[in-house]
PDB file of C-alpha atoms and ligand atoms in Angstrom:
ATOM      1  CA  MET G   1      -2.866 -20.481  -0.753  1.00  0.00           C
ATOM      2  CA  LYS G   2      -3.911 -17.048  -1.985  1.00  0.00           C
ATOM      3  CA  HIS G   3      -2.333 -14.566  -3.524  1.00  0.00           C
ATOM      4  CA  PHE G   4      -2.472 -10.747  -2.783  1.00  0.00           C
ATOM      5  CA  LEU G   5      -2.036  -8.560  -5.568  1.00  0.00           C
ATOM      6  CA  ASN G   6      -4.439  -6.034  -5.793  1.00  0.00           C
ATOM      7  CA  LEU G   7      -7.253  -4.936  -3.326  1.00  0.00           C
ATOM      8  CA  LYS G   8     -10.768  -4.919  -5.869  1.00  0.00           C
ATOM      9  CA  ASP G   9      -9.665  -8.788  -6.117  1.00  0.00           C
ATOM     10  CA  ILE G  10      -9.925  -9.408  -2.975  1.00  0.00           C
ATOM     11  CA  ASN G  11     -13.287  -9.900  -0.903  1.00  0.00           C
ATOM     12  CA  SER G  12     -13.921  -7.428   1.631  1.00  0.00           C
ATOM     13  CA  LYS G  13     -15.190 -10.120   4.146  1.00  0.00           C
ATOM     14  CA  ASP G  14     -11.477 -11.554   3.524  1.00  0.00           C
ATOM     15  CA  LEU G  15      -9.320  -8.034   3.502  1.00  0.00           C
ATOM     16  CA  ARG G  16     -11.464  -7.564   6.885  1.00  0.00           C
ATOM     17  CA  LYS G  17     -10.359 -10.738   8.680  1.00  0.00           C
ATOM     18  CA  ILE G  18      -6.481  -8.994   7.739  1.00  0.00           C
ATOM     19  CA  LEU G  19      -7.380  -6.485   9.760  1.00  0.00           C
ATOM     20  CA  VAL G  20      -8.592  -8.090  12.292  1.00  0.00           C
ATOM     21  CA  ASP G  21      -5.930 -10.697  12.770  1.00  0.00           C
ATOM     22  CA  ALA G  22      -3.087  -8.000  12.462  1.00  0.00           C
ATOM     23  CA  LYS G  23      -5.138  -5.669  15.974  1.00  0.00           C
ATOM     24  CA  LYS G  24      -4.946  -9.351  17.274  1.00  0.00           C
ATOM     25  CA  ARG G  25      -1.200 -10.109  16.501  1.00  0.00           C
ATOM     26  CA  LYS G  26       0.155  -6.247  17.588  1.00  0.00           C
ATOM     27  CA  LYS G  27      -2.106  -6.210  20.485  1.00  0.00           C
ATOM     28  CA  LEU G  28      -0.451  -8.972  22.043  1.00  0.00           C
ATOM     29  CA  ARG G  29       3.424  -8.490  21.256  1.00  0.00           C
ATOM     30  CA  LYS G  30       3.289  -4.539  22.953  1.00  0.00           C
ATOM     31  CA  ASN G  31       6.143  -6.586  25.604  1.00  0.00           C
ATOM     32  CA  LEU G  32       7.988  -8.688  22.241  1.00  0.00           C
ATOM     33  CA  ASN G  33      11.719  -7.562  20.563  1.00  0.00           C
ATOM     34  CA  THR G  34      11.861  -6.981  17.315  1.00  0.00           C
ATOM     35  CA  LEU G  35      12.540 -10.409  16.427  1.00  0.00           C
ATOM     36  CA  ASP G  36      11.087 -12.548  19.074  1.00  0.00           C
ATOM     37  CA  ILE G  37       8.187 -15.319  17.429  1.00  0.00           C
ATOM     38  CA  ASP G  38       4.609 -14.832  17.744  1.00  0.00           C
ATOM     39  CA  LYS G  39       3.108 -17.233  20.106  1.00  0.00           C
ATOM     40  CA  GLY G  40       2.400 -20.664  17.899  1.00  0.00           C
ATOM     41  CA  ALA G  41       4.868 -19.296  15.435  1.00  0.00           C
ATOM     42  CA  PRO G  42       2.497 -19.969  12.454  1.00  0.00           C
ATOM     43  CA  LEU G  43       4.580 -19.748   9.504  1.00  0.00           C
ATOM     44  CA  LYS G  44       7.882 -21.621  11.340  1.00  0.00           C
ATOM     45  CA  GLY G  45       9.757 -23.411   8.301  1.00  0.00           C
ATOM     46  CA  LYS G  46       8.315 -20.921   6.031  1.00  0.00           C
ATOM     47  CA  LEU G  47      10.598 -18.907   3.507  1.00  0.00           C
ATOM     48  CA  LEU G  48       9.544 -16.306   2.088  1.00  0.00           C
ATOM     49  CA  ILE G  49      11.780 -14.663  -0.831  1.00  0.00           C
ATOM     50  CA  GLN G  50      11.342 -11.184  -1.758  1.00  0.00           C
ATOM     51  CA  MET G  51      11.896  -9.159  -4.597  1.00  0.00           C
ATOM     52  CA  PHE G  52      12.975  -5.142  -5.820  1.00  0.00           C
ATOM     53  CA  GLU G  53      13.438  -4.392  -9.316  1.00  0.00           C
ATOM     54  CA  LYS G  54      13.269  -0.706  -7.809  1.00  0.00           C
ATOM     55  CA  SER G  55      14.145   1.064  -4.343  1.00  0.00           C
ATOM     56  CA  SER G  56      12.909   0.064  -1.185  1.00  0.00           C
ATOM     57  CA  LEU G  57      12.830   0.536   2.436  1.00  0.00           C
ATOM     58  CA  ARG G  58      10.179  -0.093   4.258  1.00  0.00           C
ATOM     59  CA  THR G  59       8.443  -2.857   2.383  1.00  0.00           C
ATOM     60  CA  ARG G  60      11.775  -4.706   2.682  1.00  0.00           C
ATOM     61  CA  LEU G  61      11.602  -4.253   5.983  1.00  0.00           C
ATOM     62  CA  SER G  62       8.644  -4.750   7.485  1.00  0.00           C
ATOM     63  CA  PHE G  63       8.184  -8.770   5.009  1.00  0.00           C
ATOM     64  CA  TYR G  64      11.202  -9.837   6.626  1.00  0.00           C
ATOM     65  CA  LEU G  65      10.288  -8.671   9.887  1.00  0.00           C
ATOM     66  CA  ALA G  66       6.437 -10.083   9.056  1.00  0.00           C
ATOM     67  CA  ILE G  67       7.936 -13.539   7.948  1.00  0.00           C
ATOM     68  CA  LYS G  68      10.231 -13.798  10.823  1.00  0.00           C
ATOM     69  CA  GLN G  69       7.261 -12.877  13.367  1.00  0.00           C
ATOM     70  CA  LEU G  70       5.718 -15.986  12.039  1.00  0.00           C
ATOM     71  CA  GLY G  71       8.662 -18.020  12.572  1.00  0.00           C
ATOM     72  CA  GLY G  72       9.541 -18.347   8.915  1.00  0.00           C
ATOM     73  CA  GLY G  73      12.422 -16.963   7.450  1.00  0.00           C
ATOM     74  CA  ALA G  74      13.020 -14.012   4.047  1.00  0.00           C
ATOM     75  CA  LEU G  75      15.591 -14.046   1.785  1.00  0.00           C
ATOM     76  CA  THR G  76      16.262 -10.715  -0.426  1.00  0.00           C
ATOM     77  CA  LEU G  77      16.842 -10.534  -4.399  1.00  0.00           C
ATOM     78  CA  ARG G  78      18.074  -8.219  -6.463  1.00  0.00           C
ATOM     79  CA  SER G  79      16.793  -8.714 -10.142  1.00  0.00           C
ATOM     80  CA  ASN G  80      19.675  -7.678 -11.455  1.00  0.00           C
ATOM     81  CA  GLU G  81      21.766 -10.486  -9.801  1.00  0.00           C
ATOM     82  CA  LEU G  82      19.874 -12.886 -11.428  1.00  0.00           C
ATOM     83  CA  HIS G  83      19.812 -14.919 -14.485  1.00  0.00           C
ATOM     84  CA  VAL G  84      16.194 -13.522 -15.595  1.00  0.00           C
ATOM     85  CA  GLY G  85      17.458 -10.024 -14.916  1.00  0.00           C
ATOM     86  CA  SER G  86      19.552 -10.091 -17.375  1.00  0.00           C
ATOM     87  CA  GLY G  87      17.739 -12.107 -19.759  1.00  0.00           C
ATOM     88  CA  GLU G  88      20.013 -15.282 -19.348  1.00  0.00           C
ATOM     89  CA  GLU G  89      17.102 -17.256 -18.048  1.00  0.00           C
ATOM     90  CA  THR G  90      13.250 -17.527 -18.587  1.00  0.00           C
ATOM     91  CA  LEU G  91      10.909 -16.161 -16.190  1.00  0.00           C
ATOM     92  CA  GLU G  92       9.101 -19.750 -15.830  1.00  0.00           C
ATOM     93  CA  ASP G  93      12.177 -21.274 -15.202  1.00  0.00           C
ATOM     94  CA  THR G  94      13.289 -19.317 -12.397  1.00  0.00           C
ATOM     95  CA  ALA G  95       9.467 -19.212 -11.028  1.00  0.00           C
ATOM     96  CA  LYS G  96       9.398 -22.704 -11.067  1.00  0.00           C
ATOM     97  CA  ILE G  97      12.761 -22.841  -8.870  1.00  0.00           C
ATOM     98  CA  LEU G  98      11.249 -20.119  -6.572  1.00  0.00           C
ATOM     99  CA  SER G  99       8.117 -22.002  -6.438  1.00  0.00           C
ATOM    100  CA  THR G 100      10.607 -25.471  -5.213  1.00  0.00           C
ATOM    101  CA  TYR G 101      13.053 -23.742  -2.807  1.00  0.00           C
ATOM    102  CA  GLY G 102      10.725 -20.760  -1.141  1.00  0.00           C
ATOM    103  CA  ASP G 103       7.424 -21.064   0.301  1.00  0.00           C
ATOM    104  CA  GLY G 104       5.711 -17.365  -0.790  1.00  0.00           C
ATOM    105  CA  PHE G 105       7.272 -14.485  -3.385  1.00  0.00           C
ATOM    106  CA  MET G 106       7.268 -11.114  -2.976  1.00  0.00           C
ATOM    107  CA  LEU G 107       7.655  -8.826  -5.783  1.00  0.00           C
ATOM    108  CA  ARG G 108       8.142  -5.289  -6.743  1.00  0.00           C
ATOM    109  CA  THR G 109       8.280  -4.124 -10.164  1.00  0.00           C
ATOM    110  CA  ASP G 110       7.592  -2.093 -13.386  1.00  0.00           C
ATOM    111  CA  SER G 111       6.106  -4.304 -14.930  1.00  0.00           C
ATOM    112  CA  GLU G 112       1.892  -5.612 -14.542  1.00  0.00           C
ATOM    113  CA  LEU G 113       2.661  -8.238 -17.013  1.00  0.00           C
ATOM    114  CA  LYS G 114       5.430  -9.737 -15.063  1.00  0.00           C
ATOM    115  CA  ILE G 115       2.903  -9.893 -11.539  1.00  0.00           C
ATOM    116  CA  GLN G 116       0.427 -11.864 -14.325  1.00  0.00           C
ATOM    117  CA  GLN G 117       3.079 -14.241 -15.015  1.00  0.00           C
ATOM    118  CA  PHE G 118       4.752 -15.270 -11.907  1.00  0.00           C
ATOM    119  CA  LYS G 119       1.337 -15.361 -10.937  1.00  0.00           C
ATOM    120  CA  LYS G 120       0.976 -18.118 -13.673  1.00  0.00           C
ATOM    121  CA  TYR G 121       3.920 -19.449 -13.522  1.00  0.00           C
ATOM    122  CA  LEU G 122       4.686 -20.378  -9.421  1.00  0.00           C
ATOM    123  CA  SER G 123       2.750 -22.969  -7.375  1.00  0.00           C
ATOM    124  CA  ILE G 124       3.421 -21.179  -4.125  1.00  0.00           C
ATOM    125  CA  PRO G 125       1.677 -17.108  -3.317  1.00  0.00           C
ATOM    126  CA  ILE G 126       2.534 -13.664  -4.446  1.00  0.00           C
ATOM    127  CA  VAL G 127       2.473 -11.256  -3.459  1.00  0.00           C
ATOM    128  CA  ASN G 128       2.494  -7.798  -5.245  1.00  0.00           C
ATOM    129  CA  GLY G 129       5.107  -5.519  -3.560  1.00  0.00           C
ATOM    130  CA  LEU G 130       4.343  -2.777  -5.526  1.00  0.00           C
ATOM    131  CA  SER G 131       3.501  -2.200  -8.880  1.00  0.00           C
ATOM    132  CA  PRO G 132       2.483   0.471 -11.423  1.00  0.00           C
ATOM    133  CA  ASP G 133      -1.042   0.511 -11.008  1.00  0.00           C
ATOM    134  CA  SER G 134      -1.372  -0.813  -7.220  1.00  0.00           C
ATOM    135  CA  HIS G 135       0.324  -0.576  -3.469  1.00  0.00           C
ATOM    136  CA  ALA G 136      -1.739  -3.503  -2.276  1.00  0.00           C
ATOM    137  CA  THR G 137      -0.339  -4.333   0.904  1.00  0.00           C
ATOM    138  CA  GLN G 138       0.878  -0.846   1.463  1.00  0.00           C
ATOM    139  CA  VAL G 139      -3.167   0.774   0.965  1.00  0.00           C
ATOM    140  CA  LEU G 140      -4.533  -2.021   3.475  1.00  0.00           C
ATOM    141  CA  SER G 141      -2.049  -1.639   6.531  1.00  0.00           C
ATOM    142  CA  ASP G 142      -3.227   2.475   6.041  1.00  0.00           C
ATOM    143  CA  ILE G 143      -6.660   1.682   6.390  1.00  0.00           C
ATOM    144  CA  PHE G 144      -5.219  -0.329   9.731  1.00  0.00           C
ATOM    145  CA  THR G 145      -3.717   2.752  10.778  1.00  0.00           C
ATOM    146  CA  VAL G 146      -6.968   4.765  10.520  1.00  0.00           C
ATOM    147  CA  GLU G 147      -9.088   3.268  12.209  1.00  0.00           C
ATOM    148  CA  GLU G 148      -6.745   2.363  14.501  1.00  0.00           C
ATOM    149  CA  ILE G 149      -6.096   6.066  15.801  1.00  0.00           C
ATOM    150  CA  LYS G 150      -9.783   7.342  15.035  1.00  0.00           C
ATOM    151  CA  ASN G 151     -10.929   3.884  16.931  1.00  0.00           C
ATOM    152  CA  LYS G 152     -14.186   3.470  14.733  1.00  0.00           C
ATOM    153  CA  SER G 153     -14.676   2.076  11.223  1.00  0.00           C
ATOM    154  CA  ILE G 154     -13.045   3.879   8.196  1.00  0.00           C
ATOM    155  CA  SER G 155     -16.912   3.239   6.767  1.00  0.00           C
ATOM    156  CA  LYS G 156     -18.034   6.487   8.789  1.00  0.00           C
ATOM    157  CA  LEU G 157     -15.073   8.884   8.252  1.00  0.00           C
ATOM    158  CA  ASN G 158     -14.720  11.419   5.156  1.00  0.00           C
ATOM    159  CA  ILE G 159     -11.313  10.581   3.800  1.00  0.00           C
ATOM    160  CA  SER G 160      -9.648  12.602   1.734  1.00  0.00           C
ATOM    161  CA  TRP G 161      -6.743  12.008  -1.158  1.00  0.00           C
ATOM    162  CA  VAL G 162      -4.627  15.234  -2.764  1.00  0.00           C
ATOM    163  CA  GLY G 163      -2.384  14.690  -5.493  1.00  0.00           C
ATOM    164  CA  ASP G 164      -0.704  12.479  -8.258  1.00  0.00           C
ATOM    165  CA  SER G 165      -3.134   9.625  -9.128  1.00  0.00           C
ATOM    166  CA  ASN G 166      -0.810   6.857  -8.981  1.00  0.00           C
ATOM    167  CA  ASN G 167      -0.865   3.389  -7.640  1.00  0.00           C
ATOM    168  CA  VAL G 168      -1.425   4.306  -4.171  1.00  0.00           C
ATOM    169  CA  LEU G 169      -4.360   5.907  -5.219  1.00  0.00           C
ATOM    170  CA  ASN G 170      -5.071   3.239  -7.234  1.00  0.00           C
ATOM    171  CA  SER G 171      -5.323   0.647  -4.101  1.00  0.00           C
ATOM    172  CA  LEU G 172      -7.484   3.555  -2.204  1.00  0.00           C
ATOM    173  CA  ILE G 173      -9.700   4.038  -4.541  1.00  0.00           C
ATOM    174  CA  ALA G 174     -10.254  -0.068  -4.408  1.00  0.00           C
ATOM    175  CA  ALA G 175     -10.444   0.027  -0.763  1.00  0.00           C
ATOM    176  CA  SER G 176     -13.228   2.877  -1.328  1.00  0.00           C
ATOM    177  CA  VAL G 177     -15.134   0.386  -2.596  1.00  0.00           C
ATOM    178  CA  LYS G 178     -14.271  -2.688  -0.443  1.00  0.00           C
ATOM    179  CA  PHE G 179     -14.872  -0.542   2.831  1.00  0.00           C
ATOM    180  CA  ASN G 180     -17.163   1.360   2.170  1.00  0.00           C
ATOM    181  CA  PHE G 181     -15.992   4.640   2.518  1.00  0.00           C
ATOM    182  CA  LYS G 182     -16.175   8.376   1.507  1.00  0.00           C
ATOM    183  CA  LEU G 183     -13.183   9.427  -0.742  1.00  0.00           C
ATOM    184  CA  LYS G 184     -12.780  13.139  -2.472  1.00  0.00           C
ATOM    185  CA  ILE G 185      -9.392  13.594  -4.657  1.00  0.00           C
ATOM    186  CA  GLY G 186      -8.209  16.536  -5.764  1.00  0.00           C
ATOM    187  CA  CYS G 187      -6.286  16.796  -8.733  1.00  0.00           C
ATOM    188  CA  PRO G 188      -4.721  18.439 -11.732  1.00  0.00           C
ATOM    189  CA  LYS G 189      -7.085  17.902 -14.553  1.00  0.00           C
ATOM    190  CA  ASN G 190      -4.617  16.193 -16.585  1.00  0.00           C
ATOM    191  CA  TYR G 191      -4.208  14.109 -13.802  1.00  0.00           C
ATOM    192  CA  ARG G 192      -6.741  12.058 -12.987  1.00  0.00           C
ATOM    193  CA  PRO G 193      -7.461   8.630 -11.506  1.00  0.00           C
ATOM    194  CA  LYS G 194      -7.149   6.658 -14.469  1.00  0.00           C
ATOM    195  CA  LYS G 195      -9.868   4.841 -16.257  1.00  0.00           C
ATOM    196  CA  PHE G 196      -9.677   0.963 -15.320  1.00  0.00           C
ATOM    197  CA  ILE G 197     -10.523   2.276 -12.362  1.00  0.00           C
ATOM    198  CA  LEU G 198     -12.855   4.755 -12.402  1.00  0.00           C
ATOM    199  CA  ASP G 199     -14.599   2.302 -14.726  1.00  0.00           C
ATOM    200  CA  TRP G 200     -14.357  -0.186 -12.369  1.00  0.00           C
ATOM    201  CA  VAL G 201     -16.026   1.955  -9.194  1.00  0.00           C
ATOM    202  CA  LYS G 202     -18.886   2.192 -11.777  1.00  0.00           C
ATOM    203  CA  LYS G 203     -18.742  -1.261 -12.068  1.00  0.00           C
ATOM    204  CA  ASN G 204     -19.118  -1.496  -8.202  1.00  0.00           C
ATOM    205  CA  LYS G 205     -22.136   0.627  -8.445  1.00  0.00           C
ATOM    206  CA  ARG G 206     -19.858   2.965  -5.845  1.00  0.00           C
ATOM    207  CA  GLU G 207     -19.288   6.720  -6.742  1.00  0.00           C
ATOM    208  CA  ILE G 208     -15.903   8.975  -5.359  1.00  0.00           C
ATOM    209  CA  PHE G 209     -15.810  12.453  -5.867  1.00  0.00           C
ATOM    210  CA  ILE G 210     -12.413  13.960  -7.872  1.00  0.00           C
ATOM    211  CA  TYR G 211     -12.406  17.466  -7.644  1.00  0.00           C
ATOM    212  CA  ASP G 212      -9.306  19.981  -9.652  1.00  0.00           C
ATOM    213  CA  ASN G 213      -9.400  22.038  -6.424  1.00  0.00           C
ATOM    214  CA  ALA G 214      -7.106  21.075  -2.936  1.00  0.00           C
ATOM    215  CA  LYS G 215      -9.319  22.670  -0.974  1.00  0.00           C
ATOM    216  CA  GLU G 216     -12.598  21.242  -1.770  1.00  0.00           C
ATOM    217  CA  ALA G 217     -11.223  18.119  -1.798  1.00  0.00           C
ATOM    218  CA  VAL G 218     -10.185  17.990   2.045  1.00  0.00           C
ATOM    219  CA  LEU G 219     -13.384  20.252   3.062  1.00  0.00           C
ATOM    220  CA  ASN G 220     -14.700  18.570   6.596  1.00  0.00           C
ATOM    221  CA  SER G 221     -11.681  15.436   6.388  1.00  0.00           C
ATOM    222  CA  ASP G 222     -11.198  13.209   9.010  1.00  0.00           C
ATOM    223  CA  VAL G 223      -7.522  11.808   6.747  1.00  0.00           C
ATOM    224  CA  ILE G 224      -5.918  13.208   3.788  1.00  0.00           C
ATOM    225  CA  PHE G 225      -3.502  11.104   2.485  1.00  0.00           C
ATOM    226  CA  THR G 226      -0.830  12.511   0.045  1.00  0.00           C
ATOM    227  CA  ASP G 227       2.035  10.417  -2.302  1.00  0.00           C
ATOM    228  CA  LYS G 228       4.875  11.674  -4.279  1.00  0.00           C
ATOM    229  CA  VAL G 229       4.216  13.266  -7.507  1.00  0.00           C
ATOM    230  CA  ILE G 230       7.281  11.867  -9.298  1.00  0.00           C
ATOM    231  CA  SER G 231       6.451   7.934  -8.654  1.00  0.00           C
ATOM    232  CA  LEU G 232       9.667   5.158  -9.030  1.00  0.00           C
ATOM    233  CA  ASN G 233       7.647   4.604 -12.980  1.00  0.00           C
ATOM    234  CA  ASP G 234       7.494   7.815 -13.845  1.00  0.00           C
ATOM    235  CA  LYS G 235       8.739   8.516 -17.084  1.00  0.00           C
ATOM    236  CA  VAL G 236       7.937  12.064 -17.093  1.00  0.00           C
ATOM    237  CA  ASN G 237       9.389  15.520 -17.554  1.00  0.00           C
ATOM    238  CA  LYS G 238       9.882  16.087 -13.791  1.00  0.00           C
ATOM    239  CA  LYS G 239       9.874  19.712 -13.941  1.00  0.00           C
ATOM    240  CA  LYS G 240       6.401  19.761 -15.938  1.00  0.00           C
ATOM    241  CA  LYS G 241       5.217  17.831 -13.667  1.00  0.00           C
ATOM    242  CA  LEU G 242       5.855  18.983 -10.734  1.00  0.00           C
ATOM    243  CA  ALA G 243       4.534  22.467 -11.791  1.00  0.00           C
ATOM    244  CA  GLN G 244       0.952  21.298 -12.711  1.00  0.00           C
ATOM    245  CA  PHE G 245       1.089  20.038  -8.715  1.00  0.00           C
ATOM    246  CA  THR G 246       1.500  23.669  -6.818  1.00  0.00           C
ATOM    247  CA  ASN G 247      -1.745  24.283  -6.159  1.00  0.00           C
ATOM    248  CA  PHE G 248      -2.407  20.575  -4.432  1.00  0.00           C
ATOM    249  CA  LYS G 249       0.464  21.017  -1.638  1.00  0.00           C
ATOM    250  CA  ILE G 250      -0.613  19.876   1.717  1.00  0.00           C
ATOM    251  CA  THR G 251      -0.140  22.879   3.251  1.00  0.00           C
ATOM    252  CA  GLU G 252      -1.418  24.044   6.990  1.00  0.00           C
ATOM    253  CA  LYS G 253      -4.057  26.660   5.362  1.00  0.00           C
ATOM    254  CA  LEU G 254      -4.711  23.597   3.692  1.00  0.00           C
ATOM    255  CA  LEU G 255      -5.243  21.146   6.482  1.00  0.00           C
ATOM    256  CA  SER G 256      -7.427  24.015   8.300  1.00  0.00           C
ATOM    257  CA  TYR G 257     -10.295  23.486   5.864  1.00  0.00           C
ATOM    258  CA  ALA G 258     -10.937  19.731   7.035  1.00  0.00           C
ATOM    259  CA  LYS G 259     -11.911  18.693  10.452  1.00  0.00           C
ATOM    260  CA  LYS G 260      -9.908  20.064  13.949  1.00  0.00           C
ATOM    261  CA  SER G 261      -9.317  16.423  14.188  1.00  0.00           C
ATOM    262  CA  CYS G 262      -8.331  15.759  11.110  1.00  0.00           C
ATOM    263  CA  ILE G 263      -4.831  13.348  10.724  1.00  0.00           C
ATOM    264  CA  PHE G 264      -2.462  13.379   8.034  1.00  0.00           C
ATOM    265  CA  LEU G 265      -0.919  10.474   5.945  1.00  0.00           C
ATOM    266  CA  HIS G 266       1.737   8.936   3.119  1.00  0.00           C
ATOM    267  CA  CYS G 267       3.747   6.080   2.416  1.00  0.00           C
ATOM    268  CA  LEU G 268       6.613   7.365   2.102  1.00  0.00           C
ATOM    269  CA  PRO G 269       9.136   8.085   0.947  1.00  0.00           C
ATOM    270  CA  ARG G 270       8.173  11.876   0.313  1.00  0.00           C
ATOM    271  CA  GLY G 271       9.002  15.071  -2.316  1.00  0.00           C
ATOM    272  CA  ASN G 272       8.082  18.365  -1.439  1.00  0.00           C
ATOM    273  CA  GLU G 273       4.467  17.674  -1.831  1.00  0.00           C
ATOM    274  CA  VAL G 274       3.902  18.103   1.751  1.00  0.00           C
ATOM    275  CA  GLU G 275       5.225  21.502   3.996  1.00  0.00           C
ATOM    276  CA  GLU G 276       7.911  20.290   6.564  1.00  0.00           C
ATOM    277  CA  LYS G 277       5.095  21.954   9.543  1.00  0.00           C
ATOM    278  CA  VAL G 278       2.721  19.439   8.249  1.00  0.00           C
ATOM    279  CA  PHE G 279       4.798  16.417   7.330  1.00  0.00           C
ATOM    280  CA  PHE G 280       6.817  17.185  11.585  1.00  0.00           C
ATOM    281  CA  SER G 281       2.865  18.025  12.819  1.00  0.00           C
ATOM    282  CA  LYS G 282       0.745  16.341  15.683  1.00  0.00           C
ATOM    283  CA  GLN G 283      -1.631  15.743  13.154  1.00  0.00           C
ATOM    284  CA  SER G 284       1.140  14.124  11.054  1.00  0.00           C
ATOM    285  CA  LYS G 285       0.945  10.172  11.842  1.00  0.00           C
ATOM    286  CA  VAL G 286       3.437   8.792   9.281  1.00  0.00           C
ATOM    287  CA  TRP G 287       5.435   7.075  11.575  1.00  0.00           C
ATOM    288  CA  GLN G 288       2.864   5.040  13.077  1.00  0.00           C
ATOM    289  CA  GLN G 289       2.016   4.505   9.164  1.00  0.00           C
ATOM    290  CA  ALA G 290       5.594   3.447   8.243  1.00  0.00           C
ATOM    291  CA  LEU G 291       5.172   0.628  11.638  1.00  0.00           C
ATOM    292  CA  ASN G 292       1.839  -0.475  10.848  1.00  0.00           C
ATOM    293  CA  ARG G 293       3.185  -2.393   7.727  1.00  0.00           C
ATOM    294  CA  ILE G 294       4.842  -4.853   9.572  1.00  0.00           C
ATOM    295  CA  HIS G 295       1.337  -5.734  11.212  1.00  0.00           C
ATOM    296  CA  VAL G 296      -0.822  -6.257   8.640  1.00  0.00           C
ATOM    297  CA  GLN G 297       1.752  -8.042   6.335  1.00  0.00           C
ATOM    298  CA  LYS G 298       1.998 -10.724   8.949  1.00  0.00           C
ATOM    299  CA  SER G 299      -1.337 -11.422   8.659  1.00  0.00           C
ATOM    300  CA  ILE G 300      -1.606 -10.777   4.739  1.00  0.00           C
ATOM    301  CA  LEU G 301       1.252 -14.075   4.795  1.00  0.00           C
ATOM    302  CA  LEU G 302      -1.225 -15.998   6.639  1.00  0.00           C
ATOM    303  CA  TYR G 303      -3.750 -14.722   4.191  1.00  0.00           C
ATOM    304  CA  CYS G 304      -1.537 -15.679   1.157  1.00  0.00           C
ATOM    305  CA  PHE G 305      -0.942 -19.597   3.509  1.00  0.00           C
ATOM    306  CA  ASP G 306      -4.685 -20.015   4.523  1.00  0.00           C
ATOM    307  CA  LYS G 307      -3.843 -19.591   7.944  1.00  0.00           C
ATOM    308  CA  LEU G 308      -5.773 -16.884   9.595  1.00  0.00           C
ATOM    309  CA  ARG G 309      -8.030 -17.906  11.739  1.00  0.00           C
TER     310      ARG G 309
HETATM  311  N1   CP Q   1       5.886   2.934   1.173  1.00  0.00           N
HETATM  312  C1   CP Q   1       6.509   2.195   0.614  1.00  0.00           C
HETATM  313  O1   CP Q   1       6.325   1.566   0.496  1.00  0.00           O
HETATM  314  O2   CP Q   1       8.555   2.282   1.186  1.00  0.00           O
HETATM  315  P1   CP Q   1       9.083   2.037   0.879  1.00  0.00           P
HETATM  316  O3   CP Q   1       9.535   2.542  -1.233  1.00  0.00           O
HETATM  317  O4   CP Q   1      10.315   2.579   0.958  1.00  0.00           O
HETATM  318  O5   CP Q   1       8.811   0.311   0.410  1.00  0.00           O
HETATM  319  N1  NVA Q   2       3.494   6.124  -5.482  1.00  0.00           N
HETATM  320  C1  NVA Q   2       4.841   5.749  -5.331  1.00  0.00           C
HETATM  321  C2  NVA Q   2       5.244   5.106  -3.580  1.00  0.00           C
HETATM  322  C3  NVA Q   2       6.207   4.299  -3.322  1.00  0.00           C
HETATM  323  C4  NVA Q   2       6.208   3.667  -2.203  1.00  0.00           C
HETATM  324  C5  NVA Q   2       5.582   5.456  -6.300  1.00  0.00           C
HETATM  325  O1  NVA Q   2       5.208   4.607  -6.792  1.00  0.00           O
HETATM  326  O2  NVA Q   2       6.719   5.237  -5.784  1.00  0.00           O
END
């Protein structure tokens, strides 16, 4: 069994294998209905337990469908309905019960420590469904979407991120090292990526390019990513933070500095970091991006269960 927590801890070969499998599976499902099961039902009889300590639409639905389409089933828990959530049971005991009842555990949490503790006490695979420092399943799926649309390896493309330095960006930075692509980041000076991720890039003898100017970050770009300025775990003065990002909004004007063929991606939900005109333009591929999470997460689950061919 394998865990799927952070892209930086998974080797490039395995990440590529997941994407190759997802591409095959997606193609084979062309004429199938949402709840039809993939040929061979590779996760028949398996139960994925998912727990959300904060809101989710896409991750919840896509994991539910992912395990269903592989022949298994899903159960979704809210931490405030569990003893561990109210402090009436230890995390260790909870993890042991999850391991005996279920076959896999997907967790969305505000705490990196909690992920590590669950990892320690679970004897089943754990998948990170978003944490303060990582949104690995999202970004791996985004690499899939980029390659699907551009029909070439992401290593041949210029990728830009304009906006907050958050969990999604951390995973995108990790992906730039694992998949060997050029990443330019545009963000205010005091919102640069965290030291731990920049140090990791350096340790891997790679470089990412950071600008305090959105235009420079998107020049000649093939793909522009952004995300909400205020994330779910952000305990900040929202008004003050938003004000610092006024020059980092994705506008038609900003897009015009990128390649003509440039696409726009956003993991959603969105705030006002992107103009409606861009969001609903032909260059915006956000709906395809959201739907692809099912396909990639299926292959992530197969990786976790050592069932990736
Ligand atoms: N992109 C994403 O993870 O969406 P949800 O928060 O709705 O799951
Ligand atoms: N950065 C965002 C992603 C939401 C899917 C957050 O953590 O809230």
